[in-house]
mmCIF file of N, CA and C in Angstrom:
data_model
loop_
_atom_site.group_PDB
_atom_site.id
_atom_site.type_symbol
_atom_site.label_atom_id
_atom_site.label_comp_id
_atom_site.label_asym_id
_atom_site.label_seq_id
_atom_site.Cartn_x
_atom_site.Cartn_y
_atom_site.Cartn_z
ATOM 1 N N THR O 1 15.950 -5.953 3.157
ATOM 2 C CA THR O 1 14.629 -6.554 3.104
ATOM 3 C C THR O 1 13.565 -5.541 2.635
ATOM 4 N N ASP O 2 13.826 -4.264 2.884
ATOM 5 C CA ASP O 2 12.848 -3.257 2.460
ATOM 6 C C ASP O 2 12.752 -3.174 0.943
ATOM 7 N N LYS O 3 13.890 -3.309 0.284
ATOM 8 C CA LYS O 3 13.852 -3.286 -1.185
ATOM 9 C C LYS O 3 13.065 -4.478 -1.722
ATOM 10 N N LEU O 4 13.247 -5.621 -1.093
ATOM 11 C CA LEU O 4 12.503 -6.814 -1.508
ATOM 12 C C LEU O 4 11.007 -6.637 -1.260
ATOM 13 N N LEU O 5 10.657 -6.085 -0.096
ATOM 14 C CA LEU O 5 9.252 -5.852 0.208
ATOM 15 C C LEU O 5 8.627 -4.836 -0.738
ATOM 16 N N MET O 6 9.345 -3.775 -1.038
ATOM 17 C CA MET O 6 8.808 -2.766 -1.952
ATOM 18 C C MET O 6 8.680 -3.328 -3.368
ATOM 19 N N SER O 7 9.629 -4.162 -3.783
ATOM 20 C CA SER O 7 9.527 -4.793 -5.101
ATOM 21 C C SER O 7 8.337 -5.742 -5.164
ATOM 22 N N LEU O 8 8.160 -6.533 -4.107
ATOM 23 C CA LEU O 8 7.014 -7.442 -4.047
ATOM 24 C C LEU O 8 5.715 -6.654 -4.048
ATOM 25 N N SER O 9 5.691 -5.576 -3.298
ATOM 26 C CA SER O 9 4.504 -4.731 -3.240
ATOM 27 C C SER O 9 4.180 -4.149 -4.612
ATOM 28 N N ALA O 10 5.198 -3.688 -5.314
ATOM 29 C CA ALA O 10 4.974 -3.126 -6.647
ATOM 30 C C ALA O 10 4.468 -4.190 -7.626
ATOM 31 N N LEU O 11 5.045 -5.378 -7.578
ATOM 32 C CA LEU O 11 4.609 -6.448 -8.485
ATOM 33 C C LEU O 11 3.160 -6.863 -8.208
ATOM 34 N N VAL O 12 2.807 -6.968 -6.935
ATOM 35 C CA VAL O 12 1.443 -7.356 -6.595
ATOM 36 C C VAL O 12 0.459 -6.244 -6.972
ATOM 37 N N ALA O 13 0.873 -4.993 -6.815
ATOM 38 C CA ALA O 13 0.004 -3.879 -7.210
ATOM 39 C C ALA O 13 -0.217 -3.878 -8.724
ATOM 40 N N ILE O 14 0.823 -4.190 -9.474
ATOM 41 C CA ILE O 14 0.687 -4.280 -10.932
ATOM 42 C C ILE O 14 -0.253 -5.430 -11.307
ATOM 43 N N ALA O 15 -0.100 -6.560 -10.620
ATOM 44 C CA ALA O 15 -0.976 -7.701 -10.899
ATOM 45 C C ALA O 15 -2.422 -7.384 -10.545
ATOM 46 N N SER O 16 -2.609 -6.662 -9.452
ATOM 47 C CA SER O 16 -3.968 -6.274 -9.057
ATOM 48 C C SER O 16 -4.586 -5.335 -10.087
ATOM 49 N N GLY O 17 -3.813 -4.406 -10.576
ATOM 50 C CA GLY O 17 -4.310 -3.492 -11.600
ATOM 51 C C GLY O 17 -4.546 -4.187 -12.931
ATOM 52 N N ALA O 18 -3.695 -5.167 -13.244
ATOM 53 C CA ALA O 18 -3.856 -5.902 -14.499
ATOM 54 C C ALA O 18 -5.069 -6.815 -14.455
ATOM 55 N N ALA O 19 -5.524 -7.179 -13.263
ATOM 56 C CA ALA O 19 -6.685 -8.058 -13.142
ATOM 57 C C ALA O 19 -7.997 -7.306 -13.310
ATOM 58 N N LEU O 20 -7.968 -6.004 -13.261
ATOM 59 C CA LEU O 20 -9.208 -5.245 -13.421
ATOM 60 C C LEU O 20 -9.882 -5.456 -14.781
ATOM 61 N N PRO O 21 -9.138 -5.532 -15.883
ATOM 62 C CA PRO O 21 -9.821 -5.859 -17.142
ATOM 63 C C PRO O 21 -10.507 -7.229 -17.118
ATOM 64 N N LEU O 22 -9.930 -8.204 -16.395
ATOM 65 C CA LEU O 22 -10.606 -9.495 -16.248
ATOM 66 C C LEU O 22 -11.927 -9.336 -15.502
ATOM 67 N N PHE O 23 -11.924 -8.469 -14.522
ATOM 68 C CA PHE O 23 -13.146 -8.193 -13.768
ATOM 69 C C PHE O 23 -14.216 -7.613 -14.691
ATOM 70 N N PHE O 24 -13.824 -6.670 -15.535
ATOM 71 C CA PHE O 24 -14.790 -6.055 -16.446
ATOM 72 C C PHE O 24 -15.275 -7.038 -17.509
ATOM 73 N N LEU O 25 -14.386 -7.921 -17.968
ATOM 74 C CA LEU O 25 -14.825 -8.949 -18.921
ATOM 75 C C LEU O 25 -15.835 -9.894 -18.289
ATOM 76 N N SER O 26 -15.592 -10.298 -17.062
ATOM 77 C CA SER O 26 -16.547 -11.167 -16.362
ATOM 78 C C SER O 26 -17.869 -10.449 -16.144
ATOM 79 N N PHE O 27 -17.782 -9.180 -15.844
ATOM 80 C CA PHE O 27 -18.981 -8.377 -15.630
ATOM 81 C C PHE O 27 -19.802 -8.285 -16.917
ATOM 82 N N SER O 28 -19.128 -8.031 -18.030
ATOM 83 C CA SER O 28 -19.857 -7.925 -19.299
ATOM 84 C C SER O 28 -20.433 -9.274 -19.722
ATOM 85 N N ASP O 29 -19.709 -10.378 -19.454
ATOM 86 C CA ASP O 29 -20.235 -11.705 -19.781
ATOM 87 C C ASP O 29 -21.496 -12.020 -18.993
ATOM 88 N N SER O 30 -21.515 -11.610 -17.729
ATOM 89 C CA SER O 30 -22.714 -11.886 -16.932
ATOM 90 C C SER O 30 -23.908 -11.084 -17.438
ATOM 91 N N PHE O 31 -23.674 -9.847 -17.882
ATOM 92 C CA PHE O 31 -24.776 -9.053 -18.427
ATOM 93 C C PHE O 31 -25.239 -9.579 -19.774
ATOM 94 N N GLU O 32 -24.305 -10.065 -20.576
ATOM 95 C CA GLU O 32 -24.697 -10.620 -21.870
ATOM 96 C C GLU O 32 -25.549 -11.867 -21.682
ATOM 97 N N SER O 33 -25.202 -12.681 -20.698
ATOM 98 C CA SER O 33 -25.980 -13.901 -20.481
ATOM 99 C C SER O 33 -27.357 -13.575 -19.901
ATOM 100 N N MET O 34 -27.476 -12.501 -19.140
ATOM 101 C CA MET O 34 -28.791 -12.107 -18.623
ATOM 102 C C MET O 34 -29.664 -11.543 -19.730
ATOM 103 N N GLY O 35 -29.066 -10.864 -20.679
ATOM 104 C CA GLY O 35 -29.848 -10.221 -21.727
ATOM 105 C C GLY O 35 -30.143 -11.096 -22.920
ATOM 106 N N SER O 36 -29.648 -12.322 -22.921
ATOM 107 C CA SER O 36 -29.895 -13.175 -24.084
ATOM 108 C C SER O 36 -31.348 -13.659 -24.072
ATOM 109 N N THR O 37 -31.884 -13.831 -25.270
ATOM 110 C CA THR O 37 -33.278 -14.283 -25.408
ATOM 111 C C THR O 37 -33.372 -15.802 -25.421
ATOM 112 N N ASN O 38 -32.248 -16.465 -25.495
ATOM 113 C CA ASN O 38 -32.232 -17.922 -25.488
ATOM 114 C C ASN O 38 -32.384 -18.392 -24.039
ATOM 115 N N LEU O 39 -33.482 -18.994 -23.695
ATOM 116 C CA LEU O 39 -33.769 -19.379 -22.317
ATOM 117 C C LEU O 39 -33.563 -20.875 -22.108
ATOM 118 N N SER O 40 -32.451 -21.375 -22.513
ATOM 119 C CA SER O 40 -32.176 -22.794 -22.319
ATOM 120 C C SER O 40 -31.442 -23.002 -20.996
ATOM 121 N N ALA O 41 -31.257 -24.248 -20.651
ATOM 122 C CA ALA O 41 -30.551 -24.572 -19.401
ATOM 123 C C ALA O 41 -29.083 -24.183 -19.501
ATOM 124 N N ASN O 42 -28.537 -24.197 -20.716
ATOM 125 C CA ASN O 42 -27.127 -23.834 -20.886
ATOM 126 C C ASN O 42 -26.885 -22.365 -20.568
ATOM 127 N N SER O 43 -27.872 -21.517 -20.828
ATOM 128 C CA SER O 43 -27.684 -20.096 -20.543
ATOM 129 C C SER O 43 -27.605 -19.850 -19.034
ATOM 130 N N ASP O 44 -28.357 -20.638 -18.256
ATOM 131 C CA ASP O 44 -28.259 -20.521 -16.799
ATOM 132 C C ASP O 44 -26.894 -20.967 -16.305
ATOM 133 N N ASP O 45 -26.393 -22.039 -16.889
ATOM 134 C CA ASP O 45 -25.059 -22.501 -16.503
ATOM 135 C C ASP O 45 -23.997 -21.466 -16.875
ATOM 136 N N PHE O 46 -24.156 -20.859 -18.042
ATOM 137 C CA PHE O 46 -23.196 -19.835 -18.459
ATOM 138 C C PHE O 46 -23.265 -18.625 -17.533
ATOM 139 N N PHE O 47 -24.494 -18.245 -17.153
ATOM 140 C CA PHE O 47 -24.661 -17.116 -16.231
ATOM 141 C C PHE O 47 -24.024 -17.430 -14.880
ATOM 142 N N ASP O 48 -24.231 -18.633 -14.382
ATOM 143 C CA ASP O 48 -23.641 -19.030 -13.102
ATOM 144 C C ASP O 48 -22.116 -19.009 -13.164
ATOM 145 N N SER O 49 -21.565 -19.519 -14.268
ATOM 146 C CA SER O 49 -20.107 -19.524 -14.391
ATOM 147 C C SER O 49 -19.568 -18.101 -14.542
ATOM 148 N N ALA O 50 -20.317 -17.222 -15.224
ATOM 149 C CA ALA O 50 -19.876 -15.834 -15.366
ATOM 150 C C ALA O 50 -19.890 -15.114 -14.023
ATOM 151 N N VAL O 51 -20.921 -15.372 -13.239
ATOM 152 C CA VAL O 51 -20.999 -14.742 -11.914
ATOM 153 C C VAL O 51 -19.911 -15.296 -10.999
ATOM 154 N N LEU O 52 -19.675 -16.592 -11.053
ATOM 155 C CA LEU O 52 -18.613 -17.175 -10.234
ATOM 156 C C LEU O 52 -17.242 -16.632 -10.634
ATOM 157 N N SER O 53 -17.003 -16.480 -11.923
ATOM 158 C CA SER O 53 -15.716 -15.920 -12.339
ATOM 159 C C SER O 53 -15.588 -14.474 -11.877
ATOM 160 N N LEU O 54 -16.702 -13.750 -11.877
ATOM 161 C CA LEU O 54 -16.704 -12.379 -11.361
ATOM 162 C C LEU O 54 -16.337 -12.362 -9.880
ATOM 163 N N ILE O 55 -16.897 -13.276 -9.132
ATOM 164 C CA ILE O 55 -16.603 -13.363 -7.692
ATOM 165 C C ILE O 55 -15.145 -13.761 -7.468
ATOM 166 N N TYR O 56 -14.651 -14.740 -8.219
ATOM 167 C CA TYR O 56 -13.271 -15.201 -8.036
ATOM 168 C C TYR O 56 -12.264 -14.103 -8.378
ATOM 169 N N VAL O 57 -12.525 -13.387 -9.459
ATOM 170 C CA VAL O 57 -11.615 -12.298 -9.836
ATOM 171 C C VAL O 57 -11.649 -11.201 -8.776
ATOM 172 N N GLY O 58 -12.841 -10.909 -8.247
ATOM 173 C CA GLY O 58 -12.950 -9.906 -7.190
ATOM 174 C C GLY O 58 -12.201 -10.307 -5.936
ATOM 175 N N ILE O 59 -12.308 -11.578 -5.556
ATOM 176 C CA ILE O 59 -11.575 -12.068 -4.388
ATOM 177 C C ILE O 59 -10.071 -12.003 -4.638
ATOM 178 N N GLY O 60 -9.642 -12.352 -5.836
ATOM 179 C CA GLY O 60 -8.216 -12.277 -6.171
ATOM 180 C C GLY O 60 -7.690 -10.853 -6.123
ATOM 181 N N ILE O 61 -8.464 -9.911 -6.641
ATOM 182 C CA ILE O 61 -8.053 -8.500 -6.608
ATOM 183 C C ILE O 61 -7.981 -8.008 -5.165
ATOM 184 N N GLY O 62 -8.963 -8.387 -4.352
ATOM 185 C CA GLY O 62 -8.955 -7.984 -2.949
ATOM 186 C C GLY O 62 -7.764 -8.557 -2.196
ATOM 187 N N PHE O 63 -7.448 -9.829 -2.445
ATOM 188 C CA PHE O 63 -6.294 -10.449 -1.805
ATOM 189 C C PHE O 63 -4.996 -9.784 -2.252
ATOM 190 N N ALA O 64 -4.880 -9.500 -3.546
ATOM 191 C CA ALA O 64 -3.670 -8.834 -4.051
ATOM 192 C C ALA O 64 -3.528 -7.442 -3.450
ATOM 193 N N TYR O 65 -4.629 -6.723 -3.305
ATOM 194 C CA TYR O 65 -4.585 -5.396 -2.697
ATOM 195 C C TYR O 65 -4.162 -5.483 -1.235
ATOM 196 N N PHE O 66 -4.641 -6.508 -0.522
ATOM 197 C CA PHE O 66 -4.239 -6.700 0.869
ATOM 198 C C PHE O 66 -2.739 -6.963 0.966
ATOM 199 N N ILE O 67 -2.223 -7.828 0.102
ATOM 200 C CA ILE O 67 -0.786 -8.127 0.112
ATOM 201 C C ILE O 67 0.008 -6.866 -0.222
ATOM 202 N N TYR O 68 -0.443 -6.103 -1.205
ATOM 203 C CA TYR O 68 0.231 -4.856 -1.585
ATOM 204 C C TYR O 68 0.288 -3.887 -0.408
ATOM 205 N N GLN O 69 -0.847 -3.676 0.243
ATOM 206 C CA GLN O 69 -0.899 -2.724 1.344
ATOM 207 C C GLN O 69 -0.068 -3.189 2.532
ATOM 208 N N SER O 70 -0.153 -4.456 2.874
ATOM 209 C CA SER O 70 0.564 -4.934 4.054
ATOM 210 C C SER O 70 2.074 -4.912 3.842
ATOM 211 N N THR O 71 2.541 -5.307 2.672
ATOM 212 C CA THR O 71 3.993 -5.274 2.445
ATOM 213 C C THR O 71 4.505 -3.844 2.350
ATOM 214 N N ALA O 72 3.734 -2.957 1.732
ATOM 215 C CA ALA O 72 4.159 -1.560 1.636
ATOM 216 C C ALA O 72 4.177 -0.898 3.007
ATOM 217 N N ASN O 73 3.184 -1.166 3.839
ATOM 218 C CA ASN O 73 3.150 -0.585 5.177
ATOM 219 C C ASN O 73 4.256 -1.134 6.059
ATOM 220 N N PHE O 74 4.558 -2.425 5.942
ATOM 221 C CA PHE O 74 5.646 -3.011 6.724
ATOM 222 C C PHE O 74 6.979 -2.393 6.337
ATOM 223 N N ALA O 75 7.218 -2.234 5.048
ATOM 224 C CA ALA O 75 8.457 -1.602 4.591
ATOM 225 C C ALA O 75 8.525 -0.146 5.039
ATOM 226 N N LYS O 76 7.383 0.540 5.000
ATOM 227 C CA LYS O 76 7.341 1.940 5.442
ATOM 228 C C LYS O 76 7.701 2.056 6.913
ATOM 229 N N GLU O 77 7.153 1.193 7.743
ATOM 230 C CA GLU O 77 7.448 1.239 9.173
ATOM 231 C C GLU O 77 8.912 0.926 9.446
ATOM 232 N N ASN O 78 9.490 -0.017 8.700
ATOM 233 C CA ASN O 78 10.927 -0.304 8.849
ATOM 234 C C ASN O 78 11.770 0.910 8.476
ATOM 235 N N GLN O 79 11.416 1.576 7.404
ATOM 236 C CA GLN O 79 12.177 2.743 6.963
ATOM 237 C C GLN O 79 12.053 3.892 7.953
ATOM 238 N N ILE O 80 10.875 4.101 8.507
ATOM 239 C CA ILE O 80 10.692 5.180 9.475
ATOM 240 C C ILE O 80 11.483 4.892 10.744
ATOM 241 N N ALA O 81 11.511 3.645 11.190
ATOM 242 C CA ALA O 81 12.303 3.290 12.373
ATOM 243 C C ALA O 81 13.787 3.548 12.122
ATOM 244 N N GLU O 82 14.242 3.220 10.931
ATOM 245 C CA GLU O 82 15.657 3.468 10.601
ATOM 246 C C GLU O 82 15.943 4.972 10.536
ATOM 247 N N TYR O 83 15.028 5.744 9.985
ATOM 248 C CA TYR O 83 15.202 7.205 9.947
ATOM 249 C C TYR O 83 15.272 7.787 11.353
ATOM 250 N N LYS O 84 14.431 7.290 12.254
ATOM 251 C CA LYS O 84 14.448 7.786 13.627
ATOM 252 C C LYS O 84 15.781 7.493 14.302
ATOM 253 N N LYS O 85 16.298 6.285 14.094
ATOM 254 C CA LYS O 85 17.591 5.931 14.681
ATOM 255 C C LYS O 85 18.696 6.840 14.161
ATOM 256 N N ARG O 86 18.732 7.038 12.861
ATOM 257 C CA ARG O 86 19.785 7.874 12.270
ATOM 258 C C ARG O 86 19.634 9.339 12.667
ATOM 259 N N TYR O 87 18.420 9.815 12.784
ATOM 260 C CA TYR O 87 18.168 11.198 13.183
ATOM 261 C C TYR O 87 18.661 11.422 14.609
ATOM 262 N N LEU O 88 18.354 10.477 15.485
ATOM 263 C CA LEU O 88 18.787 10.594 16.877
ATOM 264 C C LEU O 88 20.312 10.506 16.986
ATOM 265 N N LYS O 89 20.923 9.620 16.218
ATOM 266 C CA LYS O 89 22.390 9.538 16.221
ATOM 267 C C LYS O 89 23.012 10.845 15.742
ATOM 268 N N ALA O 90 22.412 11.455 14.732
ATOM 269 C CA ALA O 90 22.943 12.716 14.218
ATOM 270 C C ALA O 90 22.834 13.822 15.259
ATOM 271 N N ILE O 91 21.750 13.831 16.018
ATOM 272 C CA ILE O 91 21.595 14.856 17.050
ATOM 273 C C ILE O 91 22.588 14.635 18.186
ATOM 274 N N VAL O 92 22.791 13.385 18.573
ATOM 275 C CA VAL O 92 23.707 13.078 19.667
ATOM 276 C C VAL O 92 25.153 13.426 19.283
ATOM 277 N N ARG O 93 25.514 13.304 18.022
ATOM 278 C CA ARG O 93 26.873 13.593 17.561
ATOM 279 C C ARG O 93 27.169 15.080 17.393
ATOM 280 N N MET O 94 26.195 15.937 17.594
ATOM 281 C CA MET O 94 26.403 17.379 17.419
ATOM 282 C C MET O 94 27.380 17.932 18.450
ATOM 283 N N ASP O 95 28.042 19.001 18.063
ATOM 284 C CA ASP O 95 28.942 19.688 18.995
ATOM 285 C C ASP O 95 28.134 20.325 20.112
ATOM 286 N N VAL O 96 28.812 20.641 21.193
ATOM 287 C CA VAL O 96 28.150 21.248 22.343
ATOM 288 C C VAL O 96 27.567 22.614 21.979
ATOM 289 N N GLY O 97 28.205 23.336 21.085
ATOM 290 C CA GLY O 97 27.710 24.641 20.662
ATOM 291 C C GLY O 97 26.353 24.565 19.978
ATOM 292 N N TRP O 98 26.051 23.453 19.345
ATOM 293 C CA TRP O 98 24.763 23.290 18.687
ATOM 294 C C TRP O 98 23.639 23.313 19.711
ATOM 295 N N TYR O 99 23.892 22.738 20.878
ATOM 296 C CA TYR O 99 22.883 22.716 21.927
ATOM 297 C C TYR O 99 22.676 24.098 22.547
ATOM 298 N N ASP O 100 23.679 24.980 22.415
ATOM 299 C CA ASP O 100 23.511 26.345 22.909
ATOM 300 C C ASP O 100 22.538 27.129 22.032
ATOM 301 N N THR O 101 22.563 26.872 20.734
ATOM 302 C CA THR O 101 21.682 27.607 19.819
ATOM 303 C C THR O 101 20.310 26.960 19.671
ATOM 304 N N ASN O 102 20.197 25.675 19.972
ATOM 305 C CA ASN O 102 18.919 24.965 19.855
ATOM 306 C C ASN O 102 18.442 24.542 21.237
ATOM 307 N N ASN O 103 17.183 24.706 21.499
ATOM 308 C CA ASN O 103 16.599 24.341 22.782
ATOM 309 C C ASN O 103 16.427 22.819 22.840
ATOM 310 N N PRO O 104 17.042 22.158 23.825
ATOM 311 C CA PRO O 104 16.932 20.693 23.909
ATOM 312 C C PRO O 104 15.499 20.213 24.152
ATOM 313 N N HIS O 105 14.668 21.064 24.728
ATOM 314 C CA HIS O 105 13.286 20.667 24.986
ATOM 315 C C HIS O 105 12.463 20.616 23.700
ATOM 316 N N GLU O 106 12.936 21.250 22.671
ATOM 317 C CA GLU O 106 12.222 21.243 21.395
ATOM 318 C C GLU O 106 12.640 20.100 20.478
ATOM 319 N N LEU O 107 13.629 19.319 20.902
ATOM 320 C CA LEU O 107 14.125 18.247 20.032
ATOM 321 C C LEU O 107 13.063 17.192 19.755
ATOM 322 N N THR O 108 12.291 16.819 20.760
ATOM 323 C CA THR O 108 11.278 15.793 20.533
ATOM 324 C C THR O 108 10.198 16.290 19.567
ATOM 325 N N THR O 109 9.884 17.576 19.672
ATOM 326 C CA THR O 109 8.900 18.145 18.752
ATOM 327 C C THR O 109 9.444 18.158 17.331
ATOM 328 N N LYS O 110 10.719 18.541 17.189
ATOM 329 C CA LYS O 110 11.326 18.546 15.847
ATOM 330 C C LYS O 110 11.387 17.145 15.252
ATOM 331 N N ILE O 111 11.762 16.175 16.077
ATOM 332 C CA ILE O 111 11.828 14.799 15.590
ATOM 333 C C ILE O 111 10.432 14.330 15.168
ATOM 334 N N GLY O 112 9.443 14.612 15.995
ATOM 335 C CA GLY O 112 8.073 14.202 15.669
ATOM 336 C C GLY O 112 7.556 14.842 14.391
ATOM 337 N N GLU O 113 7.827 16.135 14.219
ATOM 338 C CA GLU O 113 7.374 16.824 13.005
ATOM 339 C C GLU O 113 8.071 16.278 11.765
ATOM 340 N N ASN O 114 9.388 16.072 11.876
ATOM 341 C CA ASN O 114 10.126 15.562 10.718
ATOM 342 C C ASN O 114 9.719 14.131 10.365
ATOM 343 N N MET O 115 9.481 13.301 11.366
ATOM 344 C CA MET O 115 9.061 11.929 11.091
ATOM 345 C C MET O 115 7.640 11.897 10.528
ATOM 346 N N ALA O 116 6.796 12.835 10.934
ATOM 347 C CA ALA O 116 5.452 12.918 10.352
ATOM 348 C C ALA O 116 5.528 13.270 8.868
ATOM 349 N N LEU O 117 6.464 14.142 8.512
ATOM 350 C CA LEU O 117 6.648 14.486 7.091
ATOM 351 C C LEU O 117 7.162 13.295 6.297
ATOM 352 N N VAL O 118 8.094 12.548 6.884
ATOM 353 C CA VAL O 118 8.626 11.362 6.202
ATOM 354 C C VAL O 118 7.524 10.322 6.036
ATOM 355 N N GLU O 119 6.736 10.123 7.080
ATOM 356 C CA GLU O 119 5.650 9.142 6.998
ATOM 357 C C GLU O 119 4.607 9.553 5.968
ATOM 358 N N LYS O 120 4.338 10.833 5.889
ATOM 359 C CA LYS O 120 3.390 11.317 4.879
ATOM 360 C C LYS O 120 3.937 11.082 3.472
ATOM 361 N N GLY O 121 5.233 11.260 3.309
ATOM 362 C CA GLY O 121 5.843 11.025 2.014
ATOM 363 C C GLY O 121 5.848 9.563 1.607
ATOM 364 N N LEU O 122 5.890 8.667 2.578
ATOM 365 C CA LEU O 122 5.914 7.235 2.287
ATOM 366 C C LEU O 122 4.538 6.585 2.355
ATOM 367 N N SER O 123 3.517 7.354 2.630
ATOM 368 C CA SER O 123 2.189 6.766 2.821
ATOM 369 C C SER O 123 1.610 6.261 1.503
ATOM 370 N N LYS O 124 0.562 5.460 1.621
ATOM 371 C CA LYS O 124 -0.073 4.869 0.439
ATOM 372 C C LYS O 124 -0.735 5.916 -0.445
ATOM 373 N N ASP O 125 -1.131 7.056 0.135
ATOM 374 C CA ASP O 125 -1.778 8.101 -0.656
ATOM 375 C C ASP O 125 -0.821 8.732 -1.657
ATOM 376 N N THR O 126 0.471 8.634 -1.401
ATOM 377 C CA THR O 126 1.456 9.205 -2.309
ATOM 378 C C THR O 126 1.444 8.473 -3.649
ATOM 379 N N PHE O 127 1.221 7.164 -3.615
ATOM 380 C CA PHE O 127 1.319 6.354 -4.813
ATOM 381 C C PHE O 127 -0.013 6.135 -5.508
ATOM 382 N N GLN O 128 -1.080 6.761 -5.021
ATOM 383 C CA GLN O 128 -2.382 6.544 -5.655
ATOM 384 C C GLN O 128 -2.812 7.734 -6.447
#
């Protein structure tokens, strides 16, 4: 399911980025209608439709960004939980001699530090 979530997240992020030129086109249309010297009723209607399209595109981009972030974060949390399980299983399977060289009281600190590094690697800042 994580692969599906990450694929969905990537597709929605691409769609959100592809919608930005539509946002700029709507923005330029609204400025062109404000700067026109033709003061007819049609120009007001065109300005209203340009502003509404600007708002709709902005709402669509915001919704796509929300879907991208939520699916990516959900997949990240699933992956971190799986890493924690496997890390703990690997520690439990160690020979008794391993515990002689490593302090058992430091295991939780090591797990926490390593999981923080994994979470940092999977965070949204990595892909921006």
